[in-house]
XYZ file of C-alpha atoms in Angstrom:
299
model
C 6.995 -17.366 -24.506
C 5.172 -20.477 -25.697
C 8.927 -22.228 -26.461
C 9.983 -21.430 -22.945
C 9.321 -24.028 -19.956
C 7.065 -22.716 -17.593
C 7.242 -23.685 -13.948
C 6.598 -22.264 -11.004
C 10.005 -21.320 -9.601
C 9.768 -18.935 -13.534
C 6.813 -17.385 -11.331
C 9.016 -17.276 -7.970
C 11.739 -15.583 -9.614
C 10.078 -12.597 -11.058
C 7.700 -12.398 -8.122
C 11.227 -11.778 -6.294
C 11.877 -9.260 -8.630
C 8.779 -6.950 -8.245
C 9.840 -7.015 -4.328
C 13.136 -5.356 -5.388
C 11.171 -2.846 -6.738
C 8.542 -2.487 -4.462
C 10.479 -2.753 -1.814
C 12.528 0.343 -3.095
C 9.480 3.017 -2.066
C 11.072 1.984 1.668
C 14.173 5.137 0.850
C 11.683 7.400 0.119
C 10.159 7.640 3.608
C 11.983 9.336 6.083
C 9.882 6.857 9.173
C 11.287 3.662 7.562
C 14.656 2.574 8.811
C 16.452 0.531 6.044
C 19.282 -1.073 7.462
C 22.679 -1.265 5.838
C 22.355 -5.213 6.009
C 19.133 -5.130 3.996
C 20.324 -2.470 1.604
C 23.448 -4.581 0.819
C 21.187 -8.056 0.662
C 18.833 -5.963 -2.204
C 21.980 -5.387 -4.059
C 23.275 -8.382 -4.377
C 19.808 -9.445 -5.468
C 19.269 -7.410 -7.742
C 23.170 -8.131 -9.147
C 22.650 -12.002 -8.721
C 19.006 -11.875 -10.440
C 20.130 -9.650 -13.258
C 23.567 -11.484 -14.114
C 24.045 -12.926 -17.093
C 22.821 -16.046 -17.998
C 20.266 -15.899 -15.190
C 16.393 -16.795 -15.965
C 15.859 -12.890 -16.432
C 18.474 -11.965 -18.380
C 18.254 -14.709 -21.023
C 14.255 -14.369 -21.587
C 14.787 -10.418 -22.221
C 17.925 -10.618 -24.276
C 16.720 -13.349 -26.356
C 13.636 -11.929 -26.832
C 12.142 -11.698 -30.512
C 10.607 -7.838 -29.533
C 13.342 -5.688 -29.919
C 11.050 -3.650 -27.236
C 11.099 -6.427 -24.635
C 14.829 -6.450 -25.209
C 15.268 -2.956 -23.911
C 13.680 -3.964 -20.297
C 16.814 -5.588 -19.394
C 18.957 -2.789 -19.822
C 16.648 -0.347 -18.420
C 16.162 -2.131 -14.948
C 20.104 -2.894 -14.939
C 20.631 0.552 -15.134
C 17.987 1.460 -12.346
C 19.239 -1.462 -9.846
C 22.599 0.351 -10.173
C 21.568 4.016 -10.131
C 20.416 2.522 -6.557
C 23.105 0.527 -5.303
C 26.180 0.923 -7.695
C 26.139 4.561 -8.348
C 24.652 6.683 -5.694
C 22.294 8.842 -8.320
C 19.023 8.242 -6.296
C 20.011 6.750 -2.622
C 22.934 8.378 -0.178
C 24.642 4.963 0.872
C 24.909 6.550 4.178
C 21.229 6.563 4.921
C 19.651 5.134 2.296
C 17.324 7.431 1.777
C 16.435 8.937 -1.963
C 17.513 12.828 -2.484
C 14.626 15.260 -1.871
C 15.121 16.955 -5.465
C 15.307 13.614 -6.649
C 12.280 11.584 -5.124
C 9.489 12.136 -8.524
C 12.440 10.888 -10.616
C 13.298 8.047 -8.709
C 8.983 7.253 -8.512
C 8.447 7.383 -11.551
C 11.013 4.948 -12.411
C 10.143 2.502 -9.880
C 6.738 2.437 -10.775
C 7.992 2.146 -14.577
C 9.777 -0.503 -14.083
C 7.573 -2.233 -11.590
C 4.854 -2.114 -13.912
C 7.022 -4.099 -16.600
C 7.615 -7.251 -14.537
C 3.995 -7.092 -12.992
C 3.145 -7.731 -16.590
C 5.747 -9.831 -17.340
C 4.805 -11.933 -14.590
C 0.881 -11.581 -15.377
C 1.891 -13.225 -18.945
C 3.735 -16.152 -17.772
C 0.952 -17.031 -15.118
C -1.509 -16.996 -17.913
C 0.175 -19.066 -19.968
C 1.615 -21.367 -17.559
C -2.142 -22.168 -16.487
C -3.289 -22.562 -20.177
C -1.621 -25.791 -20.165
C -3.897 -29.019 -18.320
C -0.323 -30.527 -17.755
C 0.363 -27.618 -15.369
C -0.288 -27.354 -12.008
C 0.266 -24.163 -10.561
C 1.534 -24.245 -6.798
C -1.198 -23.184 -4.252
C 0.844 -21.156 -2.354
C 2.564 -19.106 -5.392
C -0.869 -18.546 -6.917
C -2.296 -17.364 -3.629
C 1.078 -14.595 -3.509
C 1.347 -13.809 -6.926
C -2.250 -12.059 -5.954
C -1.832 -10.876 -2.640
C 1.393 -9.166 -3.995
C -0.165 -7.190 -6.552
C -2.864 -6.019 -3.908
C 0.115 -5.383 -1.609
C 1.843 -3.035 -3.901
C -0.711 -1.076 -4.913
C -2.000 -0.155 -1.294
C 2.055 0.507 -0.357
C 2.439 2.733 -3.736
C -0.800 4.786 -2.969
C 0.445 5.132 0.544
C 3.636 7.159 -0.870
C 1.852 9.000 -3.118
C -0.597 10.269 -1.245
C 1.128 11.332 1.494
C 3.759 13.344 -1.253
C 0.990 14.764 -2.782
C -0.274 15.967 0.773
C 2.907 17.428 1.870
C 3.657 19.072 -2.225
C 0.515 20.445 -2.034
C 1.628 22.685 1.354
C 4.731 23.798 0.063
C 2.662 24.499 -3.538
C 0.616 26.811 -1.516
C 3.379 28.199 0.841
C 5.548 29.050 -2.480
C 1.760 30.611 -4.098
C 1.660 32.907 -1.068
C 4.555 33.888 -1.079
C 4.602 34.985 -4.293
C 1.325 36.796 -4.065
C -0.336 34.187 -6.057
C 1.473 35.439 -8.712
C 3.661 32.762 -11.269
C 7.337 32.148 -10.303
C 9.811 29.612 -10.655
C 8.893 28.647 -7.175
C 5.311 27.705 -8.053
C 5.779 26.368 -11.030
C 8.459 24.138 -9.960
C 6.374 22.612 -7.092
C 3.428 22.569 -9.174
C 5.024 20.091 -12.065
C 5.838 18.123 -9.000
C 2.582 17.972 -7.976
C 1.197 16.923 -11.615
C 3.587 14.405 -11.446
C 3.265 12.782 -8.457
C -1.102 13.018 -9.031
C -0.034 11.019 -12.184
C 2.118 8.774 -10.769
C -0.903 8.069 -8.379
C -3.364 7.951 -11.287
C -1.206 5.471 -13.192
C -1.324 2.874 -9.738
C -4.834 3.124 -9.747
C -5.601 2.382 -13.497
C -3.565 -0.689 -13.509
C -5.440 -2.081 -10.319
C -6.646 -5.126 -11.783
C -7.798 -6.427 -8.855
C -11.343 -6.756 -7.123
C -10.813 -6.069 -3.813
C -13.932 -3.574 -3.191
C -11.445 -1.611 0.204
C -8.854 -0.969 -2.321
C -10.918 0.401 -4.795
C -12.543 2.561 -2.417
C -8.944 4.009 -1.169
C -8.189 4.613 -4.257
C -11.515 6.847 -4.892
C -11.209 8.588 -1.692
C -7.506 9.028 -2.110
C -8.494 11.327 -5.409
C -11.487 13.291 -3.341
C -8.978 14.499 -0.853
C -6.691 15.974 -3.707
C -10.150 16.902 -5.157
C -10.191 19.087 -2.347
C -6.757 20.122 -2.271
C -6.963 21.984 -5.342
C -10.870 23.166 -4.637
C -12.968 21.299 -7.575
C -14.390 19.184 -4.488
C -16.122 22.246 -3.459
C -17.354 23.375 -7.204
C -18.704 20.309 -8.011
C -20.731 20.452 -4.778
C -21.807 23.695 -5.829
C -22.581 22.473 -9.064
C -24.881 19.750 -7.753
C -26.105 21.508 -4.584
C -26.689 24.972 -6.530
C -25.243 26.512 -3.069
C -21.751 27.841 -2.531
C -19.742 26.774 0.468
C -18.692 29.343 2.694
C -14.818 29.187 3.831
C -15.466 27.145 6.950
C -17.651 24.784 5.348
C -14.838 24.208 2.815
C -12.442 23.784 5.245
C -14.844 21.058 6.874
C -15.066 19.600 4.684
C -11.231 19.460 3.245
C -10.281 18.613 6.752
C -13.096 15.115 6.668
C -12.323 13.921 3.321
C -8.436 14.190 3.682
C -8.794 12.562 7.135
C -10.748 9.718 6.041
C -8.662 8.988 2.744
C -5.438 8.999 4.973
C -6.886 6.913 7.716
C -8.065 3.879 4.936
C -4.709 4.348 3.497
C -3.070 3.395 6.872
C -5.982 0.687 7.536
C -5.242 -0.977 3.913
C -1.428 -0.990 4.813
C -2.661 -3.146 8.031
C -4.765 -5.169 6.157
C -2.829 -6.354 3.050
C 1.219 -6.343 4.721
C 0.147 -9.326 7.132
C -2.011 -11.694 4.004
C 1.226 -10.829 1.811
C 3.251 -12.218 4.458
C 1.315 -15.033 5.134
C 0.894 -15.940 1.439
C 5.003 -15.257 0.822
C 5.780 -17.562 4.219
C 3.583 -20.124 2.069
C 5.879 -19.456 -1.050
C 9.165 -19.826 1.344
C 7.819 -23.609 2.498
C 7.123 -24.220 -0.798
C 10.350 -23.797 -1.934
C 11.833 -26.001 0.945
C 9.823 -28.503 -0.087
C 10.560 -28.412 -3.803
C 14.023 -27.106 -4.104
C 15.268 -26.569 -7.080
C 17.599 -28.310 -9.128
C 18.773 -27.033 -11.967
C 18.558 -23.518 -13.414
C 15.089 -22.003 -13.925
C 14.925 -21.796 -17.556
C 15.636 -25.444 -18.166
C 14.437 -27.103 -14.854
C 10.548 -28.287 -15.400
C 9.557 -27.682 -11.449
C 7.232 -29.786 -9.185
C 3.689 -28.617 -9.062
């Protein structure tokens, strides 16, 4: 990385690319309305980004770690899983397959993770160097956007872990609380999608004290969903809950986790915006000239 010239259109690019992906949790909820225009605009995004002899594909490609060198492939292969090949999204409503929604999470979130990081590394080392000066307005949305993704990614998680949970239960009933393929099957889900939510949180590197707090109440409510809420209370309390308190206090800790999930959503969306509409002036005022990799940038 050291041999490669930093500048802050390097930062702009891949900050661009960790929208693609974040932007991807939008066909996994049935409320959000993804046009065809904007589902056609993210693919040829993701095409234009990823093409060769772009910024991204000649830093992974040439990369010395034959591990690095994998990450192009892999996101090529998700970007067109998406918009090339139908496997996760119907074109037709652009919305991810049911059966196919943990997949296509735990993908994103891969994937997402890897250019966060990416990104993370170049903004470290660009601002290692005195002769650097980092935009304002990039450094100010290269950290709103990483608070922004983490409140939108617990959003979808907890709300899939919410509604798994009910059809874990309905399938558990149904069965007699007995094993079957039913309950298992929505029970892996429901591992998957806790760890999905578990990964989010440990990579928070943030120090927002609200998001920290979602993320803690976020893992009482499925604390109660699968009862050790109520058996640690025991344990400290030395007093077991009867079935309405339980259900009080399921119904207050869910409630409240849900509600700062929506009131983070309405918090962070509008400073991401704010701080990207400071990026987008930026970049009026200091268009670039040549390509990315070669082109040194005004600060």
């Amino acid at each position: 990385m050291a041999d490669y010239k930093l500048n802050n259109y390097t930062l702009i690019e891949l900050l661009h690319l960790s929208y693609l992906l974040r932007d991807s949790f939008e066909y996994c909820h049935a409320q959000i309305n993804v046009s065809q225009e904007t589902f056609e605009k993210r693919a040829s995004m993701a095409k234009n980004m990823l093409a060769e002899g772009n910024f991204v594909e000649k830093w992974l490609s040439n990369h010395p770690n034959d591990e690095v060198k994998k990450v192009y492939s892999q996101l090529v292969n998700y970007f067109n899983n998406i918009y090339e090949e139908e496997n996760y999204v119907h074109f037709d409503t652009r919305k991810v397959e049911v059966e196919k929604l943990v997949d296509f999470v735990e993908e994103t979130i891969k994937n997402y993770q890897v250019v966060e990081d990416i990104l993370k590394a170049f903004y470290t080392e660009y601002k290692k160097n005195p002769d650097n000066i980092i935009a304002q307005p990039v450094e100010r949305c290269i950290i709103s956007s990483f608070d922004y993704y983490r409140v939108i990614a617990n959003w979808l998680f907890f709300n899939e872990v919410i509604k798994n949970d009910g059809e874990y239960k309905k399938a558990l009933q149904a069965s007699g609380n007995k094993p079957s393929y039913e309950v298992n099957y929505n029970l892996n889900l429901l591992k998957r999608l806790v760890g999905a939510f578990n990964f989010n949180r440990q990579r928070y590197t943030g120090d927002k004290v609200d998001i920290k707090q979602m993320f803690d109440d976020s893992m009482l409510a499925f604390k109660a969903l699968d009862g050790t809420l109520f058996k640690d209370n025991e344990e400290k309390t030395g007093k077991k809950l009867t079935a309405e308190e339980t259900q009080k206090m399921a119904k207050e800790v869910i409630e409240k986790a849900a509600g700062e999930c929506v009131s983070a959503i309405r918090m962070y969306e509008p400073i991401w915006r704010e701080t990207y509409s400071g990026v987008a002036k930026y970049m009026q005022e200091n268009p670039l000239q040549q390509n990315a990799s070669s082109e040194k940038g005004n600060a």
